[in-house]
XYZ file of C-alpha atoms in Angstrom:
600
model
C -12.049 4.083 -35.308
C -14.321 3.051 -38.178
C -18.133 3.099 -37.728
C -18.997 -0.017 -37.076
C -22.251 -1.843 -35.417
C -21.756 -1.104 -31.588
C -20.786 2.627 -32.629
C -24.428 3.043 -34.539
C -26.433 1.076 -31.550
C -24.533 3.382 -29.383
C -25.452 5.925 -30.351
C -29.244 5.265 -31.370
C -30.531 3.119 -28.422
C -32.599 5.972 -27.289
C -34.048 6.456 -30.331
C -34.761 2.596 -31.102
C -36.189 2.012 -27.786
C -38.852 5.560 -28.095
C -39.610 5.530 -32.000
C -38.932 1.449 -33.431
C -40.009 -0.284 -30.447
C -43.287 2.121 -30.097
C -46.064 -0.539 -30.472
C -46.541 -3.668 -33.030
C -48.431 -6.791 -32.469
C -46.774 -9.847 -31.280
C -45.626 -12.047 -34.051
C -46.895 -15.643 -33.871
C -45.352 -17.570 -31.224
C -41.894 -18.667 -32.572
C -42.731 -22.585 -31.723
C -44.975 -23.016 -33.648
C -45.169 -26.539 -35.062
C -43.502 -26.637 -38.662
C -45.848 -28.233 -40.896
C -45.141 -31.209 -43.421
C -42.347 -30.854 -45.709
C -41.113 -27.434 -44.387
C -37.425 -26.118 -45.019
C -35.444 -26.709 -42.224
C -31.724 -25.254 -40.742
C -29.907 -25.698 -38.032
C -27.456 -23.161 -36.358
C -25.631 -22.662 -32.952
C -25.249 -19.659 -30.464
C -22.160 -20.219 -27.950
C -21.823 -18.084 -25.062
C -19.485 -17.341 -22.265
C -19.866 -15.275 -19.071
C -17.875 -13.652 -16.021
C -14.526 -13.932 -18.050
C -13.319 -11.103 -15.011
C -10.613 -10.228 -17.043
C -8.794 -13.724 -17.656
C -7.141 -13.910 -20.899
C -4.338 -16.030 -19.839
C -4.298 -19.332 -18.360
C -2.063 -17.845 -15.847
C -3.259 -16.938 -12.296
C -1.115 -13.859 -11.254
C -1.191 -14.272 -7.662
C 0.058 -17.090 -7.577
C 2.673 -16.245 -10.911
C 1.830 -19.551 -12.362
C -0.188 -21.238 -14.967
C -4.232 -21.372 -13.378
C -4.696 -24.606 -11.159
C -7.569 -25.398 -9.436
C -8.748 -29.235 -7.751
C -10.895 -29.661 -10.411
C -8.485 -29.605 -13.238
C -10.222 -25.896 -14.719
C -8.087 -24.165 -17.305
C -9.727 -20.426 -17.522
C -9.500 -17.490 -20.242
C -9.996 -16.293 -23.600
C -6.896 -17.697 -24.842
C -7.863 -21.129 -24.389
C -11.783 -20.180 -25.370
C -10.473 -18.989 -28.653
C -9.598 -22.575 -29.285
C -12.145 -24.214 -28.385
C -14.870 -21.634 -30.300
C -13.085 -22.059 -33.593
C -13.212 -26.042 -32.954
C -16.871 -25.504 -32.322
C -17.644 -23.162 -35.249
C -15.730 -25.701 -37.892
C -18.421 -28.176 -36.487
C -21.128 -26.472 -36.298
C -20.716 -24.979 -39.791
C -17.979 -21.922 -39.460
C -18.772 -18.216 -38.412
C -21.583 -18.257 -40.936
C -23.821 -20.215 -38.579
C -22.628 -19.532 -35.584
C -23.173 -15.923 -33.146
C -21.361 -15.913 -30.064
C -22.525 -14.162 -27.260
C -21.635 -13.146 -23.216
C -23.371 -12.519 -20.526
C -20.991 -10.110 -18.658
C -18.598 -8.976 -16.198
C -15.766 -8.908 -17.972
C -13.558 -6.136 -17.080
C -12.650 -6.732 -13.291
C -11.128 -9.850 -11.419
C -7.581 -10.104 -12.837
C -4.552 -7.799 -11.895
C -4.591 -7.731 -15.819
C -7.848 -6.220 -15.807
C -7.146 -3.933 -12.605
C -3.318 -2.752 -14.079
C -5.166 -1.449 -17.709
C -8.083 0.325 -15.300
C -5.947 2.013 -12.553
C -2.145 1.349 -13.502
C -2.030 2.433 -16.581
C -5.696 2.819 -17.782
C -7.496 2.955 -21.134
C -8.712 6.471 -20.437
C -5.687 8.799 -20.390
C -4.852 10.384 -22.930
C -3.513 8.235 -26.019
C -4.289 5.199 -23.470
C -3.862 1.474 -24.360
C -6.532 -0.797 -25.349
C -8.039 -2.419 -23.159
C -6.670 -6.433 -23.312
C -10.575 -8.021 -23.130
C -11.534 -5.836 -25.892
C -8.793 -6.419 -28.333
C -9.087 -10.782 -27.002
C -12.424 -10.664 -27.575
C -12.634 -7.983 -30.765
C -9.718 -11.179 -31.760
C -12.262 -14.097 -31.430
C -15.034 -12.387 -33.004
C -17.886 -11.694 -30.783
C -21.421 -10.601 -31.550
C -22.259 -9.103 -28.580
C -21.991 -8.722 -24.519
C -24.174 -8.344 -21.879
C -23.697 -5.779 -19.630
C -22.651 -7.012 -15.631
C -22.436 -5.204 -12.254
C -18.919 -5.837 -11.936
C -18.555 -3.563 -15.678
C -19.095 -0.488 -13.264
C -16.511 -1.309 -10.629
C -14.187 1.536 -12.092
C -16.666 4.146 -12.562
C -18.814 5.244 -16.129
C -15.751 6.851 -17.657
C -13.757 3.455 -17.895
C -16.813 1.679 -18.967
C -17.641 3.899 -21.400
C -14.146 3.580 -23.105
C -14.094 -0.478 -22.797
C -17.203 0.003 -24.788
C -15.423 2.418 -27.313
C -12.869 0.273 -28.295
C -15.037 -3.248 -28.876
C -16.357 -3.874 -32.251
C -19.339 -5.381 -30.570
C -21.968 -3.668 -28.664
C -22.649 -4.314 -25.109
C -25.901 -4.439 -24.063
C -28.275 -3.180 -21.138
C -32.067 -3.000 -21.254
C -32.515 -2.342 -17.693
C -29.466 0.107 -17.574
C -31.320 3.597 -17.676
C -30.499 7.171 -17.939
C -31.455 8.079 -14.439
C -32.961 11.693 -16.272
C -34.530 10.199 -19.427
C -35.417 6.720 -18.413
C -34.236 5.712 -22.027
C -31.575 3.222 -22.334
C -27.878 4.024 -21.381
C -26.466 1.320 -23.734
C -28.318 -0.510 -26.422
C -30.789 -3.004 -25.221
C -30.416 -5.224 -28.382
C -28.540 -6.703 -31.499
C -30.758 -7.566 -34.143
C -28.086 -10.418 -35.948
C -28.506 -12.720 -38.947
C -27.639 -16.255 -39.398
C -27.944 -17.190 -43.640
C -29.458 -20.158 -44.662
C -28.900 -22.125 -47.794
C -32.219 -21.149 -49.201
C -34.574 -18.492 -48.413
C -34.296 -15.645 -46.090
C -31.833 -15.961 -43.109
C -32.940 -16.429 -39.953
C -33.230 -12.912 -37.666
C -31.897 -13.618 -34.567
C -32.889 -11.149 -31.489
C -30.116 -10.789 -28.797
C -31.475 -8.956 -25.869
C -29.121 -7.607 -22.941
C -29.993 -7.676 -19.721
C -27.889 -6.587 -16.310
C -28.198 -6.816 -13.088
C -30.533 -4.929 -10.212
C -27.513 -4.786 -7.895
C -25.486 -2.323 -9.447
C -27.459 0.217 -7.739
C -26.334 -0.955 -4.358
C -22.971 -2.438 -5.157
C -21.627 0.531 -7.541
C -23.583 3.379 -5.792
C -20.598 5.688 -5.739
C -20.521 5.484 -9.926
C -24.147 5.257 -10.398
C -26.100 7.249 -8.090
C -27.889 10.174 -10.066
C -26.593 8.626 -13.277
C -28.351 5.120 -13.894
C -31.287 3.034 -12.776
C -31.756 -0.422 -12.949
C -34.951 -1.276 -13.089
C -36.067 -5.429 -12.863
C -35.472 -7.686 -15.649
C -38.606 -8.894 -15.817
C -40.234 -5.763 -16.504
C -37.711 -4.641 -19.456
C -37.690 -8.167 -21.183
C -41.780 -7.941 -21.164
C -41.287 -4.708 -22.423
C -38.592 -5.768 -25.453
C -39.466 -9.207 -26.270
C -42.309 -8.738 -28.349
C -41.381 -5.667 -30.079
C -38.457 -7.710 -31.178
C -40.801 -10.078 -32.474
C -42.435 -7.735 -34.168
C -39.107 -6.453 -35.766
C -39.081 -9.956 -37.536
C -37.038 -11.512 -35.082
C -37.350 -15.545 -35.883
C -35.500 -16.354 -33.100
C -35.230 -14.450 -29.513
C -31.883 -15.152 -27.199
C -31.563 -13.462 -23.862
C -27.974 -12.622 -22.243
C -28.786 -12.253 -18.821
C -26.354 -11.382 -16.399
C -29.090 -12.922 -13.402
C -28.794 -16.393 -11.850
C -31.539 -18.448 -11.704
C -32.296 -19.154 -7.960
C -35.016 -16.458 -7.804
C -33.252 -14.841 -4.615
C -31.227 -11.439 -3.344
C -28.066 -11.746 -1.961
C -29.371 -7.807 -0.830
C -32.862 -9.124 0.423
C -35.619 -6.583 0.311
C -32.936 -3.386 0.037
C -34.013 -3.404 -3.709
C -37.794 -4.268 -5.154
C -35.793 -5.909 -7.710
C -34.641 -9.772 -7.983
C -30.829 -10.112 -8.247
C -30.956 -13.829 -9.905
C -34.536 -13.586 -12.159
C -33.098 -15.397 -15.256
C -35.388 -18.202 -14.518
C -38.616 -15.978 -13.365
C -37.855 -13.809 -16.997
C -38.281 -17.384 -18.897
C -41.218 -18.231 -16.868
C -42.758 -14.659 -16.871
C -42.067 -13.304 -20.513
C -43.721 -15.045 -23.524
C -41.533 -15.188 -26.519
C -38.239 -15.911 -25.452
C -36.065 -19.238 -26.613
C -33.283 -19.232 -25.116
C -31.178 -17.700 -21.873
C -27.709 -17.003 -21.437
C -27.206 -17.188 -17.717
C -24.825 -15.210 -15.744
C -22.979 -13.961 -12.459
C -24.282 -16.932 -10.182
C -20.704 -18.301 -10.986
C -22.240 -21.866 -11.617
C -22.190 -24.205 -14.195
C -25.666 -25.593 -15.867
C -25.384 -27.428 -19.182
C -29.572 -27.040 -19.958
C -32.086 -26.232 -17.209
C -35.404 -25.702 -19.042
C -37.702 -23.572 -17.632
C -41.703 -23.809 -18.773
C -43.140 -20.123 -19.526
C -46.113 -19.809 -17.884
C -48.159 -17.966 -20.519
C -47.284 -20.501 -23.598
C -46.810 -23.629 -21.637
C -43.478 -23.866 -24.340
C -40.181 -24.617 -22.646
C -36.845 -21.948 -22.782
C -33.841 -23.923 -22.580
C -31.226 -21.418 -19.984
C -27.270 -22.532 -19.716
C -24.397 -21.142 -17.460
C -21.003 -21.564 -18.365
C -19.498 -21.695 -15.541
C -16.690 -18.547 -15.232
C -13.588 -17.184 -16.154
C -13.596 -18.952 -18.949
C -13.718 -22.734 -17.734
C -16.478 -23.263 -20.249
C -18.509 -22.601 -23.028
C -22.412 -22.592 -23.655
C -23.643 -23.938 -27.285
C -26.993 -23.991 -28.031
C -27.919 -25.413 -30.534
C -31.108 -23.961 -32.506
C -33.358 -25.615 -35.132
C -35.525 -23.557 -37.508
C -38.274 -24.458 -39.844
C -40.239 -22.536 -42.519
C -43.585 -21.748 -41.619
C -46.059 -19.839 -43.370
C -43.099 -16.956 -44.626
C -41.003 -16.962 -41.840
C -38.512 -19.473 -39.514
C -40.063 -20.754 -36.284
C -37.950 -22.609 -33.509
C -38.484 -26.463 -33.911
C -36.184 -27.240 -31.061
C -33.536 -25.759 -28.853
C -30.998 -28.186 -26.945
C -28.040 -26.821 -24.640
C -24.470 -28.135 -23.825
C -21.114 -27.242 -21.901
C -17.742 -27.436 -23.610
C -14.625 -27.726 -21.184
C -11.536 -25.672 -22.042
C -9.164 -27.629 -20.747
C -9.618 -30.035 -23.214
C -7.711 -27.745 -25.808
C -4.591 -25.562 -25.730
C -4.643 -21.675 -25.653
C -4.803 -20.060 -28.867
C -1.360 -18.794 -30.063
C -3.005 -15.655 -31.953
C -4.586 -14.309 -28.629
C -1.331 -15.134 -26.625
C 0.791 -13.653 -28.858
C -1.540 -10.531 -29.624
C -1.508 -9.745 -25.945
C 2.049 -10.965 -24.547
C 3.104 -7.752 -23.992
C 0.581 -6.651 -21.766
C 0.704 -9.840 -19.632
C 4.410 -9.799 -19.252
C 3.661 -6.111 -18.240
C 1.676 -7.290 -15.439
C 4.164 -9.706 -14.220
C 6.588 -7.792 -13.955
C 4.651 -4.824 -12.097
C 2.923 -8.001 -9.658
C 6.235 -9.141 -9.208
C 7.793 -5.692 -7.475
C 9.177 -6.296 -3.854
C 7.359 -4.009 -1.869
C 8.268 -5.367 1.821
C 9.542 -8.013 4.222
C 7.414 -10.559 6.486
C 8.854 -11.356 9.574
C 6.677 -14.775 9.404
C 4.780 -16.911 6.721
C 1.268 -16.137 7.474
C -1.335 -18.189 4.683
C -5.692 -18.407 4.864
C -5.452 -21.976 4.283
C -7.735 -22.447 7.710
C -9.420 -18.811 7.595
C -12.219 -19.167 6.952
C -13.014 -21.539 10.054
C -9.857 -20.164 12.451
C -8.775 -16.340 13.226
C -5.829 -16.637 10.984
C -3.338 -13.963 11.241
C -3.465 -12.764 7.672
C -7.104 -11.537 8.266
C -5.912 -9.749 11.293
C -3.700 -7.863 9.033
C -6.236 -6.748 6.688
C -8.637 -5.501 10.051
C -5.202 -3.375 11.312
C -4.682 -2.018 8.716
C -8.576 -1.020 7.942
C -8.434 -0.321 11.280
C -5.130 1.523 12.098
C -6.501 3.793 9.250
C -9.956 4.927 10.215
C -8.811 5.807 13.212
C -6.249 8.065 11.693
C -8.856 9.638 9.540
C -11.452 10.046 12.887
C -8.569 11.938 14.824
C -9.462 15.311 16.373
C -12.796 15.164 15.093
C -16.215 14.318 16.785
C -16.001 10.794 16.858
C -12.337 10.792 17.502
C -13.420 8.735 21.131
C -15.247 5.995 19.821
C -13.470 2.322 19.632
C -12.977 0.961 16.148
C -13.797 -1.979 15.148
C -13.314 -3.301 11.833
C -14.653 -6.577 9.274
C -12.910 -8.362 6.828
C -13.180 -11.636 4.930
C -11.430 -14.615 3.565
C -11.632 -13.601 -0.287
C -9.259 -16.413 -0.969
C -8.218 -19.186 0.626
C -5.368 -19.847 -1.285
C -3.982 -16.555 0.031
C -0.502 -16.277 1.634
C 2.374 -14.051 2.708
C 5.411 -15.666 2.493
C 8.369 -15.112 5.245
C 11.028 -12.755 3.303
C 10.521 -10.295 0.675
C 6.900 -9.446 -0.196
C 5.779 -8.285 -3.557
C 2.638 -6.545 -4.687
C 1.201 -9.509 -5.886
C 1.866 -11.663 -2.726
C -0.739 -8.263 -0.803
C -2.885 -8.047 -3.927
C -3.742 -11.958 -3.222
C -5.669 -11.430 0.575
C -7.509 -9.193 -0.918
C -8.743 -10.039 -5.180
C -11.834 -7.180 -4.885
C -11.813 -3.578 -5.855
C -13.853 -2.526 -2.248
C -12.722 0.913 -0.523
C -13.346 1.574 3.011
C -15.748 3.573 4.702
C -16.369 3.809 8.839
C -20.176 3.709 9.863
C -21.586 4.060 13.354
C -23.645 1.286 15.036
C -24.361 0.055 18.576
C -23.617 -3.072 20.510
C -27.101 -4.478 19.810
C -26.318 -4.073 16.004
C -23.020 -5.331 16.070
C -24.482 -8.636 17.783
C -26.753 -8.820 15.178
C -24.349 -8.315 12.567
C -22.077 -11.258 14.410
C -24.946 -13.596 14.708
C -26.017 -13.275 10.563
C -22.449 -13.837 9.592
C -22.569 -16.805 11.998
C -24.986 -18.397 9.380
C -21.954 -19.832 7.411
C -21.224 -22.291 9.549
C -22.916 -25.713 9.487
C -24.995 -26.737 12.537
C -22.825 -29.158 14.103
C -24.059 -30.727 17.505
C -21.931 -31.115 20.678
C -19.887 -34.551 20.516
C -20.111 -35.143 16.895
C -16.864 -35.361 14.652
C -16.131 -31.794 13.046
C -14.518 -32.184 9.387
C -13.514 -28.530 7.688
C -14.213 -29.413 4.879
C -17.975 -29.850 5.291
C -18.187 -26.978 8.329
C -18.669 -23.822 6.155
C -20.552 -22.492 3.301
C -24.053 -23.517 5.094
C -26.965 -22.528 2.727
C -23.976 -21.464 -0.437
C -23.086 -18.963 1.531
C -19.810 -18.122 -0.121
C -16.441 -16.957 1.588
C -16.688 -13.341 1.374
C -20.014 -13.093 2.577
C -18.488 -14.339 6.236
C -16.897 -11.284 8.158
C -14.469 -11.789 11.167
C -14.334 -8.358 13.516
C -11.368 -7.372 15.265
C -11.621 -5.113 18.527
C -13.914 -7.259 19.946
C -13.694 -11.112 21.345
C -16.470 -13.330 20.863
C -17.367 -17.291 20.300
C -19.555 -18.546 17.878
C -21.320 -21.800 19.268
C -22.071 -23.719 16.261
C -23.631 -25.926 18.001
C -26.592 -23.568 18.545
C -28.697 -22.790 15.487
C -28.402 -19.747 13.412
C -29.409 -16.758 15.244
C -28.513 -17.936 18.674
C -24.852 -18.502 18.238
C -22.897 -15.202 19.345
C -21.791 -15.712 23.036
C -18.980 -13.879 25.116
C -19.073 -10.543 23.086
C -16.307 -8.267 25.023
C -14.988 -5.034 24.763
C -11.560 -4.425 26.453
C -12.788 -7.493 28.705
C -15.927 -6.096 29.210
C -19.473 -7.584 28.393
C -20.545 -5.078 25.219
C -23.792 -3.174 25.873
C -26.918 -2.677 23.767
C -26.381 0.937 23.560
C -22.447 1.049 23.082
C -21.529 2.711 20.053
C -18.632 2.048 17.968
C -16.704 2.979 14.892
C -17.025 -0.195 12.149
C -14.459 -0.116 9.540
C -16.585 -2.048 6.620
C -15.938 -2.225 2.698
C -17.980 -0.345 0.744
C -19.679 -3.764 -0.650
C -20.719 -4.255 2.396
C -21.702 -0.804 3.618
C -24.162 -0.347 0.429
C -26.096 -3.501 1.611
C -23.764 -6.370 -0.467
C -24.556 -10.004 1.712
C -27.824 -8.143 3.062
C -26.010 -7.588 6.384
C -28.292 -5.761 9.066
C -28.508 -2.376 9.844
C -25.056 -1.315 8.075
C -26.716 0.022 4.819
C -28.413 2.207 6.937
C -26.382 3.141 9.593
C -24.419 6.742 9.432
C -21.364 6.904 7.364
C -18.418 9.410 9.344
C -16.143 8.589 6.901
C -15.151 7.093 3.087
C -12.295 6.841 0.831
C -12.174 6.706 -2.677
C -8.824 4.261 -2.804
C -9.370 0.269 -2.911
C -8.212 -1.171 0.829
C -6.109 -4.028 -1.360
C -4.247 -0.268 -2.473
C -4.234 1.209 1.318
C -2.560 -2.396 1.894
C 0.150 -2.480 -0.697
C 0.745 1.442 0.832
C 1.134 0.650 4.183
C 3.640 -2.132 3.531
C 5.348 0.279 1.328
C 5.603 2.400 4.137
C 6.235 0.500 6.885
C 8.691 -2.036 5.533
C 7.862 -4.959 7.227
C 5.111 -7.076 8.287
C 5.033 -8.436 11.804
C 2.643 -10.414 12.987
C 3.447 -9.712 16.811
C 2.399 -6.225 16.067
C -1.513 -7.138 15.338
C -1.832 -11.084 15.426
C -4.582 -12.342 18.167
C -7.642 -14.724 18.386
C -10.366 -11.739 18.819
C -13.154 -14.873 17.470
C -13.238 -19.056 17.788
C -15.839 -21.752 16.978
C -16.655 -23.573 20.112
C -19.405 -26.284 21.199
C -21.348 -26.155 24.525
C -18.386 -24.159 26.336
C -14.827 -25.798 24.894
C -13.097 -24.892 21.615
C -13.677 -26.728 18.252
C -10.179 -26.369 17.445
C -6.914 -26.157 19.285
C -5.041 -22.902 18.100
C-alpha cells in the first residue's frame, strides 16, 4: 500500500507527542472577536459515530432490510448519500472534513464474519468491509472506541493498516513507554478563497473502559489514562502548531458518570467535563452513549466561551454537521461562531457505489447466517424477557451452565452448584419452531462476551440480585402495571439486567431498590450468607462492565477464550435439537406484596 497520511502518523505519534508537542505558548484564544471589516469563511465538519459495523441497511438477524419503530434506516451505504448531499451544499469536499468518533468494527455479523470467519489477518486476508466503505466515502479521520479492541490488538492493528485515514487515540498508551499507541491527532486543512486556509486540529480521544472491558487484549499492553488529562495536555500544543480551529472526536458521553463506578479513577462519559475543563477547544464529536443530541453547548469554565458537542445517534441513523465560521484576525482565522445539526438517513437512499463495492461480502454473510444448524422443538422469542423468565434466556444460562460444569469436573471445585447470568441483549430475539440457522442463535446473543466461572457466596449473590433489581420501576401494590413503562429505571439498559438460573427468587418491585430480593432458594432451600457457589458470568461482566458487586473481584476458577454466542451455535450443532422441556423453568418473577405481577 502507498504511503499515505495514517501510515506517516502511524508511525511518528511517538515522536510528535515527545519532540513537536514539547512546550509552546498557547495561541490566543480562537474566539476572539473578529474586528471590523475582517475576511470571513465558512466551512462544515460532519461526523458519525458507533457505525458497529453496519454498511448495509440490512439487519442480518432478522435477514431483512433494518426496521426499527422509529422509522431508522442505519449504515454507511445510506450515509454515503446523504454526506455527498451535504458536501454539494456546504461547498464540496474542499470545505468539508468528515470525522468519527468510533467503534466501528464490532456489532454486525458482517463485522464479526471478516474478524473471526474469515478475518483480515491471515495471510493474503480480505479487507476489512468498514475500511474499504469508509476509505469509499472519504473520511478524514476516526476516533478510536472500546469496542475497536473487542478482537484483540492484532485485528485492530490491521483495520488500521488498510484505512487511508488515521485513527486516533490520545489516551491510548504504550503501557512501557507511556507514549501514544496510535496518533493522537490530524492536523487537516480547509482552503479559503483568499489567504491562508484555515488549520483545523482533530484530536482523538477513547474511552477509560477499555481497560476493564477488553482486559484480556490490553492488560500489559495499553493504558488509558482520563480524557481530561490528555486533551489538557494536547489542546494547546495544537494551538500552538497553528491550529485555527480545534475539533475533538470523543468516544465519551456526556452524562459525567461510570457505568464501572469507582473500579477506574477515570470518567467513562467526560465529553462534557473535557469542554468544561480544557480551554481551547470548539467543538466535540460525541460518542458511545448511543444517543442522539443535535447541539448541547457546554460553557468552559476557564474562558467563559461556549463548545458546541453533537451525537449522532448510531449505526449510522444520523449525521453530525457543524457548521464553523472563521474570521481574519490579526494574521490568523479565529472561530466567529460554531452551530450544530442532525441529518436523518432515512431521508435518502443507500449509495449504489458502496452497495455495489461491497455486495460480495454481504451476500457472503447471508449466506453463512443463513446455514441450518439445528431443529427447535418449540418457538421460543424475548418479546416479554426482559420483565418475564422467558425460555430463550434459560437456554443461554444451560448452556453457560451445562458447560462450566463440564470444565469444573474432577477438579477442586467440581462440588460446588452452578449458577449462571445472562441477559436480554435483544428483545427482538427469537427461535423459531423447525430448522434453526446460525443467524436465528447469533440473534439471543449480538455481543462478542466469553465465559468465565467466579466464586462468590450467598450474601454476594443477594447483593448481586438486589443491584440488578434496580431496572425495574418502583411500582406500588394495587396500581396498574404497563410493560412498557416497567423497565429501564434510571436508563438502565437491557443488558445491564441479569436473570440467574439455579436459584428461585422474587423480585418485589414494589419495594424500593435495594430491598427487593425475597425467597432466594437453593434446591428449595433458604440460601445462606456463607454458601458458596460457582457463577457462570460473561467476561463483560466479570471485568466490572454494569459495576456489578463483588464479581470483579471475586476468584476466577475458570475462562474461555471462545464467545458464548460461539459455545451456543456449537452446542446446537452438536446436539441437534433444541427442547425447551430439557431446561425451560421460572427460576425468577416480579411480584407485589406476596402475589405475582404477571400470570405465566
Amino acid at each position: 500500500m502507498p504511503l499515505n497520511r495514517r501510515t506517516f502518523l502511524g508511525t511518528t505519534a511517538a515522536t510528535s507527542a515527545g519532540v513537536v508537542l514539547a512546550g509552546g505558548a498557547a495561541a490566543p484564544s480562537a474566539a476572539a472577536a473578529p474586528g471590523h471589516g475582517a475576511k470571513r469563511h465558512t466551512f462544515s465538519v460532519l461526523g458519525t459515530t458507533d457505525l458497529h459495523g453496519h454498511v448495509f441497511n440490512w439487519d442480518y438477524f432478522t435477514d431483512a432490510e433494518f426496521a426499527d419503530a422509529d422509522g431508522n434506516d442505519v449504515g454507511l451505504a445510506k450515509l454515503s448519500t446523504l454526506i455527498d448531499e451535504v458536501r454539494a451544499e456546504k461547498g464540496g469536499r474542499r470545505n468539508t472534513l468528515l470525522i468519527d468518533a468510533g467503534d466501528t468494527l464490532q456489532g454486525t455479523q458482517l463485522a464479526y464474519y471478516y474478524a473471526k470467519i474469515d478475518p483480515i489477518t491471515a495471510r493474503r486476508g480480505p479487507v476489512h468491509p468498514m475500511a474499504r466503505a469508509m476509505n469509499a466515502i472519504g473520511y478524514d479521520a476516526a476516533a478510536l472506541g472500546n469496542h475497536e479492541f473487542n478482537y484483540g490488538i492484532p485485528l485492530l492493528r490491521k483495520f488500521e493498516e488498510q484505512c487511508d485515514f488515521p485513527l486516533l487515540g490520545a489516551n491510548a498508551l504504550d503501557a512501557r513507554t507511556e507514549r501514544p499507541a496510535f496518533p493522537a491527532y490530524h492536523m487537516a486543512t480547509v482552503p479559503t478563497p483568499r489567504g491562508r486556509a484555515v488549520k483545523v486540529a482533530i484530536l482523538g480521544l477513547t474511552n477509560p473502559g477499555i481497560a476493564i472491558w477488553d482486559r484480556a487484549h490490553v492488560e500489559g499492553k495499553m493504558t488509558f489514562p482520563s480524557l481530561e488529562r490528555q486533551a489538557a495536555h494536547y489542546v494547546p500544543r495544537l494551538r500552538s502548531m497553528g491550529a485555527d480551529v480545534v475539533i475533538v472526536s470523543a468516544h465519551s458521553g456526556t452524562s459525567g458518570t461510570s457505568s464501572y463506578g469507582d473500579a477506574l479513577p477515570h470518567i467513562e462519559n467526560a465529553a462534557a467535563l473535557v469542554a468544561e475543563q480544557v480551554p481551547g477547544i470548539d467543538a466535540i464529536l460525541v460518542g458511545h452513549a448511543h444517543t442522539e443530541i443535535a447541539e448541547h453547548r457546554v460553557t468552559n469554565a476557564e474562558t467563559g466561551k461556549d463548545v458546541v458537542l453533537s451525537e449522532p445517534l448510531f449505526w449510522g441513523k444520523r449525521l453530525t454537521v457543524f457548521d464553523i465560521a472563521v474570521a481574519w484576525e490579526r494574521g490568523r482565522w479565529v472561530v466567529e461562531s460554531v452551530s450544530a445539526e442532525v441529518r436523518n438517513t432515512n431521508t435518502v437512499a443507500e449509495d449504489p457505489r458502496i452497495t455495489r463495492l461491497l455486495r460480495t461480502e454481504h451476500e457472503r454473510v447471508v449466506a453463512y447466517v443463513n446455514q441450518v444448524i439445528g431443529t427447535a422443538s418449540e418457538a421460543m422469542a424475548a418479546t416479554d424477557a426482559a420483565y418475564k423468565d422467558e425460555p430463550i434466556i434459560d437456554f443461554i444460562n444451560f448452556v453457560q451452565t451445562e458447560t462450566v460444569t463440564a470444565a469444573l469436573a474432577g477438579g477442586a471445585y467440581a462440588d460446588l452448584p452452578v449458577l449462571s447470568q445472562a441477559a436480554c441483549f435483544s428483545r427482538s430475539a427469537a427461535i423459531p419452531a423447525g430448522e434453526v440457522t446460525i443467524r436465528d442463535v447469533a440473534g439471543m446473543y449480538v455481543f462478542e462476551n466469553t465465559l468465565e466461572a467466579r466464586l462468590i457466596t450467598g450474601a454476594q449473590l443477594r447483593d448481586y440480585l438486589e443491584f440488578s433489581a434496580r431496572y425495574f420501576v418502583r411500582t406500588p401494590a394495587g396500581t396498574e402495571v404497563d410493560p412498557a413503562r416497567l423497565t429501564n429505571a434510571e436508563g438502565i439498559p437491557d443488558y445491564n439486567y441479569d436473570a440467574v438460573s439455579g436459584v428461585t427468587y422474587d423480585i418485589d418491585i414494589a419495594e424500593p431498590a435495594g430491598s427487593r430480593i425475597t425467597d432466594l432458594r437453593f434446591a428449595g432451600e433458604p440460601v445462606a450468607d456463607d454458601a458458596r457457589f460457582v457463577l457462570a458470568v460473561n467476561n463483560y461482566r466479570a471485568s466490572g462492565g454494569g459495576n456489578f458487586p463483588h464479581i470483579a473481584t471475586a476468584e476466577q476458577v475458570w475462562a474461555n477464550s471462545d464467545e458464548i454466542r460461539n459455545t451456543i451455535i456449537s452446542w446446537v450443532q452438536e446436539n441437534g435439537e433444541i427442547d425447551p422441556a430439557r431446561f425451560a423453568s421460572v427460576d425468577w418473577r416480579l411480584t407485589r406484596a406476596g402475589p405475582p405481577v404477571f400470570d405465566r
